[in-house]
mmCIF file of C-alpha atoms in Angstrom:
data_model
loop_
_atom_site.group_PDB
_atom_site.id
_atom_site.type_symbol
_atom_site.label_atom_id
_atom_site.label_comp_id
_atom_site.label_asym_id
_atom_site.label_seq_id
_atom_site.Cartn_x
_atom_site.Cartn_y
_atom_site.Cartn_z
ATOM 1 C CA MET A 1 8.925 27.362 -0.830
ATOM 2 C CA ARG A 2 8.496 27.261 -4.600
ATOM 3 C CA SER A 3 8.802 24.147 -6.665
ATOM 4 C CA GLY A 4 10.679 24.165 -9.934
ATOM 5 C CA ARG A 5 8.195 21.812 -11.614
ATOM 6 C CA ARG A 6 4.469 21.297 -11.406
ATOM 7 C CA LEU A 7 3.490 18.948 -8.599
ATOM 8 C CA ALA A 8 0.545 16.572 -8.499
ATOM 9 C CA VAL A 9 -0.842 13.994 -6.101
ATOM 10 C CA LEU A 10 -2.448 11.058 -7.907
ATOM 11 C CA ALA A 11 -5.227 9.508 -5.799
ATOM 12 C CA SER A 12 -8.794 8.377 -6.333
ATOM 13 C CA ARG A 13 -9.360 7.966 -2.619
ATOM 14 C CA VAL A 14 -8.213 10.636 -0.196
ATOM 15 C CA ARG A 15 -7.557 8.807 3.042
ATOM 16 C CA PHE A 16 -5.658 9.918 6.138
ATOM 17 C CA GLU A 17 -2.307 9.646 4.368
ATOM 18 C CA GLU A 18 -3.247 11.548 1.210
ATOM 19 C CA LYS A 19 -4.959 14.298 3.188
ATOM 20 C CA GLN A 20 -1.929 14.683 5.454
ATOM 21 C CA ILE A 21 0.461 14.822 2.492
ATOM 22 C CA MET A 22 -1.663 17.467 0.761
ATOM 23 C CA ALA A 23 -1.816 19.490 3.979
ATOM 24 C CA ALA A 24 1.966 19.214 4.327
ATOM 25 C CA LEU A 25 2.435 20.464 0.761
ATOM 26 C CA ASP A 26 0.126 23.390 1.564
ATOM 27 C CA ARG A 27 2.082 24.206 4.731
ATOM 28 C CA ARG A 28 5.309 24.184 2.737
ATOM 29 C CA GLY A 29 3.814 26.599 0.222
ATOM 30 C CA ALA A 30 4.017 24.144 -2.648
ATOM 31 C CA THR A 31 1.471 24.506 -5.430
ATOM 32 C CA PHE A 32 0.035 21.166 -6.509
ATOM 33 C CA VAL A 33 -2.976 19.653 -8.210
ATOM 34 C CA HIS A 34 -4.959 16.623 -7.131
ATOM 35 C CA LEU A 35 -5.133 14.197 -10.054
ATOM 36 C CA ASP A 36 -7.983 11.700 -9.845
ATOM 37 C CA PRO A 37 -7.028 8.657 -11.954
ATOM 38 C CA ARG A 38 -10.711 7.781 -12.409
ATOM 39 C CA SER A 39 -10.959 10.679 -14.828
ATOM 40 C CA LEU A 40 -7.384 10.630 -16.100
ATOM 41 C CA VAL A 41 -6.744 10.231 -19.818
ATOM 42 C CA VAL A 42 -3.202 10.357 -21.162
ATOM 43 C CA ALA A 43 -3.332 10.684 -24.913
ATOM 44 C CA ASP A 44 -0.536 9.734 -27.251
ATOM 45 C CA GLY A 45 1.540 12.773 -28.196
ATOM 46 C CA VAL A 46 0.232 15.019 -25.423
ATOM 47 C CA SER A 47 2.977 16.198 -23.113
ATOM 48 C CA ARG A 48 2.493 16.134 -19.355
ATOM 49 C CA SER A 49 5.464 17.611 -17.604
ATOM 50 C CA GLY A 50 5.597 17.723 -13.863
ATOM 51 C CA PHE A 51 6.247 15.625 -10.833
ATOM 52 C CA VAL A 52 3.564 13.228 -9.636
ATOM 53 C CA LEU A 53 3.301 11.527 -6.259
ATOM 54 C CA ASN A 54 1.496 8.235 -6.861
ATOM 55 C CA ARG A 55 -0.948 7.510 -4.024
ATOM 56 C CA GLU A 56 -3.536 5.591 -6.030
ATOM 57 C CA VAL A 57 -5.050 2.756 -3.996
ATOM 58 C CA GLY A 58 -5.729 0.421 -6.929
ATOM 59 C CA HIS A 59 -2.590 -1.379 -8.102
ATOM 60 C CA TYR A 60 -3.421 -1.593 -11.794
ATOM 61 C CA ARG A 61 -4.675 1.980 -11.999
ATOM 62 C CA ALA A 62 -1.539 3.104 -10.143
ATOM 63 C CA LEU A 63 0.705 1.136 -12.461
ATOM 64 C CA TYR A 64 -0.834 2.169 -15.766
ATOM 65 C CA ALA A 65 -1.357 5.783 -14.725
ATOM 66 C CA ALA A 66 2.305 5.976 -13.707
ATOM 67 C CA SER A 67 3.445 4.384 -16.953
ATOM 68 C CA ALA A 68 1.245 6.632 -19.085
ATOM 69 C CA LEU A 69 2.292 9.779 -17.244
ATOM 70 C CA GLU A 70 5.958 8.844 -17.554
ATOM 71 C CA SER A 71 5.480 8.232 -21.282
ATOM 72 C CA ALA A 72 4.053 11.730 -21.551
ATOM 73 C CA GLY A 73 7.079 13.250 -19.854
ATOM 74 C CA ALA A 74 6.148 13.365 -16.184
ATOM 75 C CA THR A 75 8.284 12.022 -13.360
ATOM 76 C CA VAL A 76 6.307 9.734 -11.086
ATOM 77 C CA LEU A 77 7.288 8.834 -7.567
ATOM 78 C CA ASN A 78 7.425 5.934 -7.076
ATOM 79 C CA SER A 79 8.205 5.087 -10.672
ATOM 80 C CA ALA A 80 6.018 2.803 -12.751
ATOM 81 C CA ALA A 81 8.856 0.258 -12.693
ATOM 82 C CA ALA A 82 8.905 0.291 -8.886
ATOM 83 C CA THR A 83 5.129 -0.124 -8.715
ATOM 84 C CA HIS A 84 5.333 -2.963 -11.247
ATOM 85 C CA VAL A 85 7.842 -4.882 -9.136
ATOM 86 C CA SER A 86 6.631 -4.148 -5.635
ATOM 87 C CA GLY A 87 2.985 -4.688 -6.573
ATOM 88 C CA ASP A 88 3.700 -8.265 -7.627
ATOM 89 C CA LYS A 89 4.853 -10.719 -4.984
ATOM 90 C CA TRP A 90 6.895 -12.880 -7.318
ATOM 91 C CA LEU A 91 8.637 -9.934 -9.007
ATOM 92 C CA THR A 92 9.464 -8.624 -5.534
ATOM 93 C CA THR A 93 10.882 -11.977 -4.446
ATOM 94 C CA SER A 94 12.907 -12.126 -7.649
ATOM 95 C CA ALA A 95 14.287 -8.606 -7.084
ATOM 96 C CA LEU A 96 15.147 -9.361 -3.450
ATOM 97 C CA LEU A 97 16.944 -12.566 -4.414
ATOM 98 C CA ALA A 98 18.849 -10.802 -7.208
ATOM 99 C CA ALA A 99 20.001 -8.233 -4.650
ATOM 100 C CA GLY A 100 21.199 -11.014 -2.347
ATOM 101 C CA LEU A 101 18.697 -10.155 0.378
ATOM 102 C CA PRO A 102 17.272 -12.761 2.759
ATOM 103 C CA THR A 103 13.641 -13.563 2.057
ATOM 104 C CA PRO A 104 11.444 -16.539 3.027
ATOM 105 C CA ARG A 105 11.830 -19.643 0.833
ATOM 106 C CA THR A 106 9.450 -19.272 -2.071
ATOM 107 C CA ALA A 107 8.346 -21.291 -5.096
ATOM 108 C CA LEU A 108 6.250 -20.248 -8.072
ATOM 109 C CA ALA A 109 4.008 -22.865 -9.674
ATOM 110 C CA MET A 110 2.582 -22.201 -13.127
ATOM 111 C CA THR A 111 -0.625 -24.118 -12.431
ATOM 112 C CA PRO A 112 -2.632 -25.031 -9.310
ATOM 113 C CA GLU A 113 -1.822 -28.688 -10.035
ATOM 114 C CA ALA A 114 1.918 -27.975 -10.013
ATOM 115 C CA ALA A 115 1.478 -26.032 -6.780
ATOM 116 C CA VAL A 116 0.972 -29.334 -4.938
ATOM 117 C CA ASP A 117 4.555 -30.249 -5.832
ATOM 118 C CA ALA A 118 5.713 -26.744 -4.943
ATOM 119 C CA LEU A 119 4.164 -27.108 -1.496
ATOM 120 C CA ASP A 120 5.827 -30.490 -1.044
ATOM 121 C CA GLN A 121 9.171 -28.855 -1.855
ATOM 122 C CA ILE A 122 8.626 -25.882 0.476
ATOM 123 C CA GLY A 123 7.189 -28.102 3.211
ATOM 124 C CA TYR A 124 4.235 -27.652 5.542
ATOM 125 C CA PRO A 125 3.025 -25.388 7.012
ATOM 126 C CA ALA A 126 3.219 -23.039 4.071
ATOM 127 C CA VAL A 127 1.420 -19.998 2.687
ATOM 128 C CA VAL A 128 -0.310 -19.467 -0.647
ATOM 129 C CA LYS A 129 -0.603 -15.838 -1.728
ATOM 130 C CA PRO A 130 -2.156 -14.056 -4.696
ATOM 131 C CA LEU A 131 0.509 -12.421 -6.872
ATOM 132 C CA VAL A 132 -1.263 -9.066 -6.696
ATOM 133 C CA GLY A 133 -3.147 -7.935 -3.646
ATOM 134 C CA SER A 134 -2.640 -6.335 -0.306
ATOM 135 C CA TRP A 135 -3.968 -6.070 3.217
ATOM 136 C CA GLY A 136 -3.510 -9.843 3.602
ATOM 137 C CA ARG A 137 -6.464 -10.610 1.336
ATOM 138 C CA LEU A 138 -6.662 -14.261 0.221
ATOM 139 C CA VAL A 139 -3.340 -15.054 1.872
ATOM 140 C CA THR A 140 -3.915 -18.609 3.060
ATOM 141 C CA ALA A 141 -2.010 -20.706 5.563
ATOM 142 C CA ILE A 142 -1.736 -24.323 4.418
ATOM 143 C CA PRO A 143 -1.078 -26.740 7.291
ATOM 144 C CA ASP A 144 -1.026 -30.004 5.310
ATOM 145 C CA ARG A 145 -1.513 -31.701 1.931
ATOM 146 C CA PRO A 146 -5.264 -32.379 2.230
ATOM 147 C CA THR A 147 -5.872 -28.689 2.919
ATOM 148 C CA ALA A 148 -3.579 -27.778 0.024
ATOM 149 C CA THR A 149 -5.572 -29.939 -2.374
ATOM 150 C CA ALA A 150 -8.831 -28.294 -1.362
ATOM 151 C CA VAL A 151 -7.460 -24.734 -1.477
ATOM 152 C CA LEU A 152 -5.835 -25.298 -4.855
ATOM 153 C CA GLU A 153 -9.126 -26.588 -6.274
ATOM 154 C CA HIS A 154 -10.613 -23.240 -5.285
ATOM 155 C CA VAL A 155 -7.637 -21.430 -6.848
ATOM 156 C CA ALA A 156 -8.183 -23.351 -10.091
ATOM 157 C CA ALA A 157 -11.781 -22.131 -10.178
ATOM 158 C CA LEU A 158 -10.767 -18.446 -10.021
ATOM 159 C CA PRO A 159 -11.488 -16.557 -13.258
ATOM 160 C CA SER A 160 -8.189 -14.828 -14.071
ATOM 161 C CA PRO A 161 -5.293 -16.741 -15.701
ATOM 162 C CA GLN A 162 -2.912 -14.792 -13.471
ATOM 163 C CA GLN A 163 -4.625 -16.270 -10.412
ATOM 164 C CA HIS A 164 -3.673 -19.754 -11.642
ATOM 165 C CA VAL A 165 0.019 -18.946 -11.213
ATOM 166 C CA VAL A 166 0.510 -19.882 -7.585
ATOM 167 C CA TYR A 167 2.943 -18.191 -5.219
ATOM 168 C CA VAL A 168 3.971 -20.560 -2.440
ATOM 169 C CA GLN A 169 6.057 -19.531 0.539
ATOM 170 C CA GLU A 170 7.276 -21.095 3.744
ATOM 171 C CA LEU A 171 5.295 -20.035 6.795
ATOM 172 C CA VAL A 172 7.905 -18.373 8.977
ATOM 173 C CA GLU A 173 7.398 -19.214 12.608
ATOM 174 C CA LYS A 174 7.437 -15.848 14.277
ATOM 175 C CA ALA A 175 6.058 -14.017 17.222
ATOM 176 C CA ASP A 176 2.628 -12.451 16.825
ATOM 177 C CA ARG A 177 4.194 -9.530 14.986
ATOM 178 C CA ASP A 178 6.179 -8.346 12.024
ATOM 179 C CA ILE A 179 8.315 -5.256 11.567
ATOM 180 C CA ARG A 180 7.453 -2.385 9.229
ATOM 181 C CA VAL A 181 10.300 -0.015 8.299
ATOM 182 C CA LEU A 182 9.536 3.218 6.468
ATOM 183 C CA VAL A 183 12.094 4.336 3.911
ATOM 184 C CA VAL A 184 12.088 7.718 2.175
ATOM 185 C CA GLY A 185 14.852 8.780 -0.193
ATOM 186 C CA GLY A 186 17.196 6.000 0.854
ATOM 187 C CA GLU A 187 16.871 6.700 4.578
ATOM 188 C CA ALA A 188 14.981 4.657 7.154
ATOM 189 C CA LEU A 189 12.663 6.885 9.199
ATOM 190 C CA GLY A 190 11.895 4.313 11.874
ATOM 191 C CA ALA A 191 10.203 1.007 12.507
ATOM 192 C CA THR A 192 7.047 -0.356 14.055
ATOM 193 C CA TYR A 193 5.957 -3.731 15.287
ATOM 194 C CA ARG A 194 2.606 -4.777 13.871
ATOM 195 C CA ARG A 195 0.802 -7.132 16.213
ATOM 196 C CA GLY A 196 -2.490 -8.843 15.577
ATOM 197 C CA ASP A 197 -4.807 -11.491 16.931
ATOM 198 C CA GLU A 198 -4.276 -13.628 13.851
ATOM 199 C CA TRP A 199 -1.184 -14.780 11.993
ATOM 200 C CA ARG A 200 -1.632 -12.169 9.242
ATOM 201 C CA THR A 201 -0.310 -9.005 10.903
ATOM 202 C CA ASN A 202 -1.810 -6.474 8.493
ATOM 203 C CA VAL A 203 -3.115 -3.241 9.999
ATOM 204 C CA ALA A 204 -6.050 -3.587 7.578
ATOM 205 C CA ARG A 205 -6.906 -6.802 9.464
ATOM 206 C CA GLY A 206 -6.857 -5.115 12.844
ATOM 207 C CA ALA A 207 -3.178 -5.357 13.723
ATOM 208 C CA VAL A 208 -1.864 -2.538 15.909
ATOM 209 C CA SER A 209 1.368 -0.633 15.303
ATOM 210 C CA THR A 210 3.717 0.025 18.180
ATOM 211 C CA ARG A 211 7.129 1.617 18.160
ATOM 212 C CA CYS A 212 10.107 -0.616 17.425
ATOM 213 C CA ASP A 213 13.656 0.563 18.026
ATOM 214 C CA LEU A 214 15.299 0.754 14.642
ATOM 215 C CA THR A 215 18.509 -1.253 14.505
ATOM 216 C CA ASP A 216 21.352 -1.104 12.006
ATOM 217 C CA VAL A 217 20.207 -4.452 10.623
ATOM 218 C CA HIS A 218 16.647 -3.195 10.115
ATOM 219 C CA THR A 219 17.996 -0.113 8.361
ATOM 220 C CA LYS A 220 20.385 -2.007 6.134
ATOM 221 C CA LEU A 221 17.779 -4.563 5.046
ATOM 222 C CA ALA A 222 14.979 -2.057 4.505
ATOM 223 C CA VAL A 223 17.035 0.464 2.540
ATOM 224 C CA ALA A 224 18.488 -2.309 0.380
ATOM 225 C CA ALA A 225 15.031 -3.827 -0.217
ATOM 226 C CA ALA A 226 13.562 -0.473 -1.258
ATOM 227 C CA GLU A 227 16.492 0.018 -3.605
ATOM 228 C CA ALA A 228 16.091 -3.517 -4.995
ATOM 229 C CA VAL A 229 12.569 -2.728 -6.213
ATOM 230 C CA GLY A 230 13.446 0.853 -7.165
ATOM 231 C CA ALA A 231 11.159 2.517 -4.614
ATOM 232 C CA GLU A 232 12.079 5.924 -3.190
ATOM 233 C CA ILE A 233 9.204 5.800 -0.722
ATOM 234 C CA ALA A 234 8.546 2.383 0.742
ATOM 235 C CA GLY A 235 7.164 0.418 3.632
ATOM 236 C CA VAL A 236 9.376 -2.617 3.999
ATOM 237 C CA ASP A 237 8.019 -5.584 5.944
ATOM 238 C CA LEU A 238 10.520 -7.721 7.829
ATOM 239 C CA LEU A 239 9.938 -11.011 9.584
ATOM 240 C CA GLU A 240 11.924 -12.131 12.591
ATOM 241 C CA ASP A 241 11.909 -15.877 13.173
ATOM 242 C CA ALA A 242 12.195 -17.679 16.504
ATOM 243 C CA ASP A 243 16.009 -17.483 16.303
ATOM 244 C CA GLY A 244 15.991 -13.738 15.660
ATOM 245 C CA HIS A 245 16.930 -14.151 12.001
ATOM 246 C CA LEU A 246 15.435 -11.407 9.824
ATOM 247 C CA THR A 247 14.044 -11.788 6.330
ATOM 248 C CA VAL A 248 12.451 -9.278 3.963
ATOM 249 C CA LEU A 249 8.853 -10.226 3.261
ATOM 250 C CA GLU A 250 7.650 -7.491 0.931
ATOM 251 C CA VAL A 251 7.937 -3.866 -0.096
ATOM 252 C CA ASN A 252 4.908 -1.568 -0.260
ATOM 253 C CA ASP A 253 5.309 1.223 -2.790
ATOM 254 C CA ARG A 254 2.232 3.301 -1.833
ATOM 255 C CA VAL A 255 2.707 2.804 1.847
ATOM 256 C CA GLU A 256 0.039 3.514 4.451
ATOM 257 C CA PHE A 257 1.616 5.155 7.464
ATOM 258 C CA ARG A 258 -1.128 6.138 9.896
ATOM 259 C CA GLY A 259 -0.127 3.448 12.406
ATOM 260 C CA PHE A 260 3.535 4.350 12.026
ATOM 261 C CA GLN A 261 2.853 8.042 12.533
ATOM 262 C CA ASP A 262 0.768 7.323 15.628
ATOM 263 C CA ALA A 263 3.599 5.225 17.084
ATOM 264 C CA HIS A 264 6.346 7.764 16.384
ATOM 265 C CA GLU A 265 6.784 11.473 16.778
ATOM 266 C CA ILE A 266 7.593 11.693 13.084
ATOM 267 C CA ASP A 267 5.453 13.651 10.646
ATOM 268 C CA VAL A 268 5.739 11.134 7.812
ATOM 269 C CA ALA A 269 3.481 13.148 5.526
ATOM 270 C CA ASP A 270 5.803 16.137 5.860
ATOM 271 C CA VAL A 271 8.853 13.995 5.133
ATOM 272 C CA VAL A 272 7.149 12.680 1.978
ATOM 273 C CA ALA A 273 6.086 16.206 0.950
ATOM 274 C CA SER A 274 9.608 17.496 1.543
ATOM 275 C CA HIS A 275 11.090 14.675 -0.506
ATOM 276 C CA LEU A 276 8.684 15.347 -3.359
ATOM 277 C CA ILE A 277 9.523 19.052 -3.385
ATOM 278 C CA THR A 278 13.262 18.395 -3.160
ATOM 279 C CA ARG A 279 13.133 15.953 -6.062
ATOM 280 C CA ALA A 280 11.075 18.369 -8.134
ATOM 281 C CA GLU A 281 13.526 21.201 -7.515
ATOM 282 C CA ALA A 282 16.595 19.112 -8.297
ATOM 283 C CA MET B 1 -12.081 20.553 14.317
ATOM 284 C CA GLN B 2 -14.355 23.186 12.797
ATOM 285 C CA LYS B 3 -17.319 21.744 10.884
ATOM 286 C CA VAL B 4 -18.867 23.112 7.716
ATOM 287 C CA MET B 5 -22.155 24.920 8.285
ATOM 288 C CA ASN B 6 -24.267 23.127 5.706
ATOM 289 C CA ALA B 7 -23.939 19.399 6.323
ATOM 290 C CA PRO B 8 -24.794 17.483 3.147
ATOM 291 C CA GLU B 9 -27.227 14.580 3.211
ATOM 292 C CA CYS B 10 -26.086 10.992 3.272
ATOM 293 C CA PRO B 11 -27.089 9.539 -0.133
ATOM 294 C CA GLU B 12 -28.018 6.268 1.587
ATOM 295 C CA CYS B 13 -30.153 7.363 4.576
ATOM 296 C CA ALA B 14 -30.552 11.148 4.105
ATOM 297 C CA ALA B 15 -29.082 11.929 7.532
ATOM 298 C CA PRO B 16 -26.961 15.089 7.690
ATOM 299 C CA VAL B 17 -23.239 14.291 7.592
ATOM 300 C CA SER B 18 -20.791 16.682 9.188
ATOM 301 C CA ILE B 19 -17.604 17.186 7.258
ATOM 302 C CA ASP B 20 -14.496 18.996 8.377
ATOM 303 C CA ALA B 21 -13.765 22.514 7.234
ATOM 304 C CA ASP B 22 -10.520 21.289 5.671
ATOM 305 C CA ALA B 23 -12.275 18.515 3.719
ATOM 306 C CA ARG B 24 -10.989 17.650 0.262
ATOM 307 C CA VAL B 25 -12.648 16.227 -2.818
ATOM 308 C CA SER B 26 -12.391 12.407 -2.905
ATOM 309 C CA GLU B 27 -11.973 12.255 0.862
ATOM 310 C CA ILE B 28 -13.693 9.326 2.533
ATOM 311 C CA VAL B 29 -16.090 9.992 5.426
ATOM 312 C CA GLU B 30 -18.596 7.852 7.287
ATOM 313 C CA CYS B 31 -22.284 8.509 7.914
ATOM 314 C CA LEU B 32 -22.696 8.206 11.673
ATOM 315 C CA ASP B 33 -26.353 7.192 11.250
ATOM 316 C CA CYS B 34 -26.176 4.321 8.743
ATOM 317 C CA ARG B 35 -22.373 3.740 8.764
ATOM 318 C CA SER B 36 -22.175 3.999 4.988
ATOM 319 C CA GLU B 37 -18.760 4.863 3.628
ATOM 320 C CA LEU B 38 -19.095 8.068 1.630
ATOM 321 C CA GLU B 39 -16.931 10.054 -0.738
ATOM 322 C CA ILE B 40 -16.889 13.840 -0.793
ATOM 323 C CA SER B 41 -17.716 14.627 -4.407
ATOM 324 C CA SER B 42 -17.728 18.391 -3.983
ATOM 325 C CA VAL B 43 -16.588 20.747 -1.251
ATOM 326 C CA THR B 44 -18.285 23.935 -2.483
ATOM 327 C CA PRO B 45 -21.136 23.238 -2.108
ATOM 328 C CA PRO B 46 -20.536 20.122 -0.018
ATOM 329 C CA SER B 47 -21.984 16.932 -1.497
ATOM 330 C CA LEU B 48 -21.527 13.222 -0.982
ATOM 331 C CA THR B 49 -21.766 10.021 -3.004
ATOM 332 C CA LEU B 50 -21.473 6.414 -1.893
ATOM 333 C CA ALA B 51 -17.799 5.469 -1.792
ATOM 334 C CA PRO B 52 -16.664 2.858 -4.314
ATOM 335 C CA GLU B 53 -16.568 -0.755 -3.179
ATOM 336 C CA VAL B 54 -13.128 -2.116 -2.338
ATOM 337 C CA GLU B 55 -11.591 -3.778 -5.381
ATOM 338 C CA GLU B 56 -9.407 -6.858 -5.526
ATOM 339 C CA ASP B 57 -6.186 -4.981 -6.320
ATOM 340 C CA TRP B 58 -6.558 -2.277 -3.684
ATOM 341 C CA GLY B 59 -3.864 -1.944 -1.125
ATOM 342 C CA GLU B 60 -0.551 -0.334 -0.407
#
């Protein structure tokens, strides 16, 4: 198979997923280059045509590399706009709400002091999350007001002004699992349960992925959530509360899929490679 | 999986580290002796550096 435009995979860290995608591109006969953003310079006025799959692990490097490459004429998948929205928890919540999708009740406080009021409005137990970050890092369950006061004092001591804007969310009472749906090109590939020993069910924190039968509701929510943030390739996290009601928690634009691939007989890397080639030939 | 013939040294403990024949530059491997996380900096010839520390904005 020959691609109509130059292909590239943008990644500073070649993990299971990136290696599998590159191998899939090789198997499909697609010529591509590996772009390492650590050495990437995009100069004003220099054209960079081509089609770039963004697999950079660092959010800010992924975002600015995508933006710079797009400015120079490249098409980046997912787009810089999608990475901007899905990489920020508040922007994601805002996009989900604008699309009319169910998502846990959330408040944004502009200072740690105001976050005490935000928590009172959301009610306890609640969760405080950093706006940017992944793998469940620094996501903190807040059972009561005394704990909130202590945690928010720590938040106030953090160095970045962005860290002083506090994202507060209801703690959804759920089983020991959430649901991850993979979406590529507007189609849901399947779903997994992610179960862990702690309340944060991130695979990076030891949660295990097992197959989940994809329902029409899962599909509808996940595809709509990916579209809401503008992501062509996405891992959409759904929460199911004790009554079976589903909400969209977040959308991951540079999705890790090793656990998903292990739980399904789906070659996700090949689906991503195929989508990249198809888009480049369009 | 076939291994490369000349295993490069771990930059942390100098133990030989086997890497797969289909290894790629920037791939992350682990030294089985000292458990350091390593990055393949070159495939031909094979060489390793210590992998970067995880940063605050890393994720998916």
